[in-house]
Amino acid sequence: MAERIGSAIWCGFTAIEHPAPYSVPATEMAGWLRSAGARYAQLGLYPGDASKGEKGLGIFPGRRAEFRESVTQALDYAETVGASMVHAMAGILPRAQRSRQHWDCYVENLAFAAREARPRGIKIIVEAMSETAVPEYFFDTPDRAARAIGEAGEENIGLLLDVFHTVSAGLDVEQEIAKHAGLLAHVHIADVPGRHEPGSGTVDFDGVELALQKANYDGFLGCEYSPIESTEAGLGWLHRKTLT
């Protein structure tokens, strides 16, 4: 991991992100970041048991205590490594099993996380994941994620907009950026199809960039994609003259 952080900075990035860094002590991670001159953009709350396909605990009433423990754990870690955002994943649940209590539970948990994060200067972020990529994830569109943010009612909650998930959901990513400009806190990029590097598929990233500029977005672009070959070989897009 230390070598990967150093490689990211060497390739021209200014920050890194990792959704579940907890196997590495936070003080050790902070040391690696200092050595590389890197920032840590965002990390996630404990997502549950990955071997069971879990992707978040926030919607489950019977796991409120576990969720709240994960908030403390994540905020402590984020504070130590200097991360300014923490992703509160909702969870996977088939539509036939969903009820109002799952929605209300997430909104309550989201508000709790935001209140705990505010004194530390940390923002809680919410992401929508497309049905094709993550079947039965609770939030499949930015609209649905934005609604939960609005109902939670805390100022330090923002939207993580993922270009790949948005396009995969059949939505116009530039329109979604404009619609949710006031909530944008973080952006993930990957091309469609294949979820590879920009330029490998059909997404108009010049248009995405222009839409982000119009939205006055000045945050990170997280590269959540699988390179077709090596990471380095797929970084031609990073230094295009059109990018700022």
Coordinates of C-alpha atoms in Angstrom, one line a residue:
M1 CA 0.0 0.0 0.0
A2 CA 2.8 2.4 0.8
E3 CA 4.3 1.8 -2.7
R4 CA 0.9 2.3 -4.3
I5 CA 0.5 5.7 -2.6
G6 CA 3.9 6.8 -3.7
S7 CA 3.2 5.6 -7.3
A8 CA -0.1 7.6 -7.4
I9 CA 1.8 10.8 -6.5
W10 CA 4.6 10.0 -9.0
C11 CA 2.0 9.6 -11.7
G12 CA 0.5 13.0 -11.1
F13 CA -2.3 12.5 -8.6
T14 CA -2.5 14.6 -5.4
A15 CA -4.6 12.3 -3.3
I16 CA -5.7 8.7 -2.8
E17 CA -8.8 7.0 -1.6
H18 CA -9.6 3.6 -0.2
P19 CA -13.0 2.5 0.9
A20 CA -11.9 0.1 3.7
P21 CA -8.4 0.9 5.0
Y22 CA -9.0 -0.5 8.5
S23 CA -6.5 -3.4 8.2
V24 CA -3.8 -0.7 8.2
P25 CA -3.4 1.2 11.5
A26 CA -4.4 4.8 11.0
T27 CA -1.1 6.2 12.3
E28 CA 0.8 4.0 9.9
M29 CA -1.4 5.1 7.0
A30 CA -0.8 8.7 8.0
G31 CA 2.9 8.2 8.0
W32 CA 2.8 6.8 4.4
L33 CA 0.7 9.8 3.3
R34 CA 3.2 12.2 4.8
S35 CA 6.1 10.4 3.2
A36 CA 4.5 10.5 -0.2
G37 CA 3.1 14.0 0.1
A38 CA -0.4 12.7 -0.5
R39 CA -3.9 13.6 0.8
Y40 CA -6.5 11.0 1.7
A41 CA -9.8 12.0 -0.1
Q42 CA -12.4 9.8 1.4
L43 CA -13.0 6.4 3.1
G44 CA -16.1 4.4 3.9
L45 CA -17.8 3.2 7.0
Y46 CA -17.4 -0.5 7.8
P47 CA -19.6 -2.0 5.0
G48 CA -20.4 -5.3 6.7
D49 CA -19.3 -8.8 5.7
A50 CA -18.0 -8.6 2.2
S51 CA -18.0 -12.4 1.9
K52 CA -21.8 -12.3 2.2
G53 CA -22.0 -9.5 -0.4
E54 CA -22.9 -6.8 2.2
K55 CA -22.4 -3.2 1.1
G56 CA -23.4 -1.1 4.1
L57 CA -25.4 -1.3 7.3
G58 CA -27.3 1.9 7.2
I59 CA -30.8 0.7 6.2
F60 CA -31.1 -2.2 8.7
P61 CA -33.0 -1.3 11.9
G62 CA -31.5 -4.4 13.7
R63 CA -28.0 -3.1 13.1
R64 CA -28.2 0.4 14.3
A65 CA -25.7 -0.2 17.1
E66 CA -23.3 -1.7 14.7
F67 CA -23.7 1.2 12.3
R68 CA -23.1 3.7 15.1
E69 CA -19.9 1.9 16.2
S70 CA -18.7 2.1 12.6
V71 CA -19.3 5.8 12.6
T72 CA -17.0 6.3 15.5
Q73 CA -14.4 4.0 14.0
A74 CA -14.4 5.7 10.6
L75 CA -14.3 9.3 12.0
D76 CA -11.4 8.4 14.3
Y77 CA -9.6 6.9 11.3
A78 CA -10.5 9.8 9.0
E79 CA -9.3 12.4 11.5
T80 CA -6.0 10.6 11.9
V81 CA -5.3 10.4 8.2
G82 CA -6.7 13.8 7.4
A83 CA -9.6 12.6 5.3
S84 CA -12.4 15.2 4.9
M85 CA -15.2 12.8 3.8
V86 CA -16.7 9.5 4.9
H87 CA -19.0 7.5 2.8
A88 CA -22.0 6.0 4.6
M89 CA -23.1 3.1 2.4
A90 CA -26.8 2.1 2.7
G91 CA -26.9 -1.6 2.0
I92 CA -28.3 -4.2 -0.3
L93 CA -31.9 -5.3 0.1
P94 CA -34.3 -6.8 -2.6
R95 CA -37.1 -4.5 -3.4
A96 CA -39.7 -7.0 -2.4
Q97 CA -38.3 -6.9 1.2
R98 CA -38.1 -3.1 1.5
S99 CA -40.4 -1.1 3.7
R100 CA -40.6 2.5 5.0
Q101 CA -38.7 1.5 8.1
H102 CA -35.6 0.8 6.0
W103 CA -35.7 4.2 4.5
D104 CA -36.4 5.9 7.8
C105 CA -33.6 3.9 9.4
Y106 CA -31.1 5.1 6.9
V107 CA -32.2 8.8 7.1
E108 CA -31.9 8.5 10.9
N109 CA -28.4 6.9 10.7
L110 CA -27.3 9.4 8.1
A111 CA -28.3 12.3 10.3
F112 CA -26.5 10.7 13.3
A113 CA -23.3 10.2 11.3
A114 CA -23.4 13.9 10.1
R115 CA -23.9 15.2 13.6
E116 CA -21.0 13.1 14.9
A117 CA -18.8 14.2 12.0
R118 CA -19.5 18.0 12.2
P119 CA -17.3 18.8 15.2
R120 CA -14.4 17.1 13.4
G121 CA -14.9 19.1 10.2
I122 CA -15.8 15.9 8.2
K123 CA -18.5 15.6 5.6
I124 CA -20.7 12.4 5.2
I125 CA -21.3 11.4 1.6
V126 CA -23.9 9.2 -0.1
E127 CA -23.6 7.4 -3.4
A128 CA -26.1 5.8 -5.8
M129 CA -25.0 2.6 -7.4
S130 CA -26.6 1.3 -10.6
E131 CA -28.7 -1.9 -10.6
T132 CA -26.6 -3.4 -13.4
A133 CA -23.4 -3.0 -11.4
V134 CA -24.6 -3.6 -7.8
P135 CA -28.0 -5.4 -7.9
E136 CA -30.5 -4.4 -5.2
Y137 CA -28.4 -1.6 -3.8
F138 CA -30.8 0.7 -1.9
F139 CA -29.9 3.8 -3.8
D140 CA -29.8 3.3 -7.6
T141 CA -30.1 6.9 -8.8
P142 CA -28.7 10.3 -7.7
D143 CA -32.3 11.6 -7.2
R144 CA -32.9 8.9 -4.6
A145 CA -29.7 9.6 -2.8
A146 CA -30.4 13.3 -2.8
R147 CA -33.8 12.8 -1.3
A148 CA -32.3 10.9 1.6
I149 CA -29.7 13.7 2.1
G150 CA -32.5 16.3 2.1
E151 CA -34.6 14.3 4.7
A152 CA -31.6 13.9 7.0
G153 CA -31.4 17.7 7.1
E154 CA -27.8 18.2 8.1
E155 CA -25.6 20.6 6.2
N156 CA -22.5 18.4 6.2
I157 CA -23.9 15.7 4.0
G158 CA -23.1 15.6 0.3
L159 CA -23.5 13.5 -2.8
L160 CA -20.9 11.2 -4.3
L161 CA -21.8 11.1 -8.0
D162 CA -20.3 8.2 -9.9
V163 CA -20.2 8.7 -13.6
F164 CA -20.2 5.0 -14.4
H165 CA -23.2 4.2 -12.2
T166 CA -25.1 7.3 -13.5
V167 CA -24.6 6.4 -17.1
S168 CA -25.2 2.7 -16.4
A169 CA -28.6 3.6 -14.9
G170 CA -29.6 5.1 -18.2
L171 CA -29.3 8.7 -17.0
D172 CA -27.7 11.7 -18.7
V173 CA -24.7 12.4 -16.5
E174 CA -24.3 16.0 -17.5
Q175 CA -28.0 16.7 -16.6
E176 CA -27.5 14.9 -13.3
I177 CA -24.5 17.0 -12.4
A178 CA -26.5 20.2 -13.2
K179 CA -29.5 19.0 -11.2
H180 CA -27.5 18.2 -8.1
A181 CA -24.8 20.8 -8.4
G182 CA -25.5 22.1 -4.9
L183 CA -24.9 18.7 -3.3
L184 CA -21.8 17.5 -5.2
A185 CA -19.1 16.6 -2.7
H186 CA -17.1 13.9 -4.6
V187 CA -17.1 12.5 -8.1
H188 CA -16.0 9.0 -9.3
I189 CA -15.1 8.5 -13.0
A190 CA -15.0 5.4 -15.2
D191 CA -16.0 4.9 -18.8
V192 CA -18.9 2.8 -20.0
P193 CA -19.0 0.0 -20.9
G194 CA -16.4 -2.0 -19.1
R195 CA -15.7 0.4 -16.3
H196 CA -12.2 1.2 -17.7
E197 CA -10.2 4.4 -17.9
P198 CA -11.7 7.5 -19.6
G199 CA -11.4 7.3 -23.4
S200 CA -12.0 3.6 -23.5
G201 CA -15.8 3.7 -24.0
T202 CA -18.6 6.0 -24.9
V203 CA -18.7 8.6 -22.1
D204 CA -18.0 12.2 -23.3
F205 CA -15.6 13.3 -20.6
D206 CA -15.1 16.7 -22.1
G207 CA -18.8 17.2 -21.6
V208 CA -18.6 15.9 -18.1
E209 CA -15.8 18.2 -17.3
L210 CA -17.7 21.2 -18.7
A211 CA -20.7 20.2 -16.6
L212 CA -18.6 20.1 -13.5
Q213 CA -17.2 23.5 -14.2
K214 CA -20.6 24.9 -14.7
A215 CA -21.6 23.4 -11.4
N216 CA -18.6 25.1 -9.7
Y217 CA -17.3 21.7 -8.6
D218 CA -13.8 22.0 -7.2
G219 CA -13.4 18.7 -5.5
F220 CA -11.6 15.5 -6.4
L221 CA -12.2 13.1 -9.3
G222 CA -11.7 9.6 -7.9
C223 CA -10.6 7.1 -10.5
E224 CA -12.8 4.1 -9.6
Y225 CA -12.0 2.1 -12.7
S226 CA -10.2 -1.1 -13.8
P227 CA -7.5 -0.3 -16.3
I228 CA -7.5 -2.3 -19.5
E229 CA -3.8 -3.0 -19.1
S230 CA -1.5 -1.5 -16.4
T231 CA -2.6 1.5 -14.4
E232 CA 0.3 3.6 -15.8
A233 CA -0.5 2.6 -19.4
G234 CA -4.1 3.9 -19.0
L235 CA -3.2 7.3 -17.7
G236 CA -3.1 9.1 -21.0
W237 CA -6.3 10.9 -20.2
L238 CA -4.8 12.5 -17.0
H239 CA -2.7 15.1 -18.7
R240 CA -5.0 16.1 -21.6
K241 CA -4.8 19.8 -22.3
T242 CA -8.6 20.1 -21.9
L243 CA -8.4 19.0 -18.3
T244 CA -7.8 21.6 -15.6

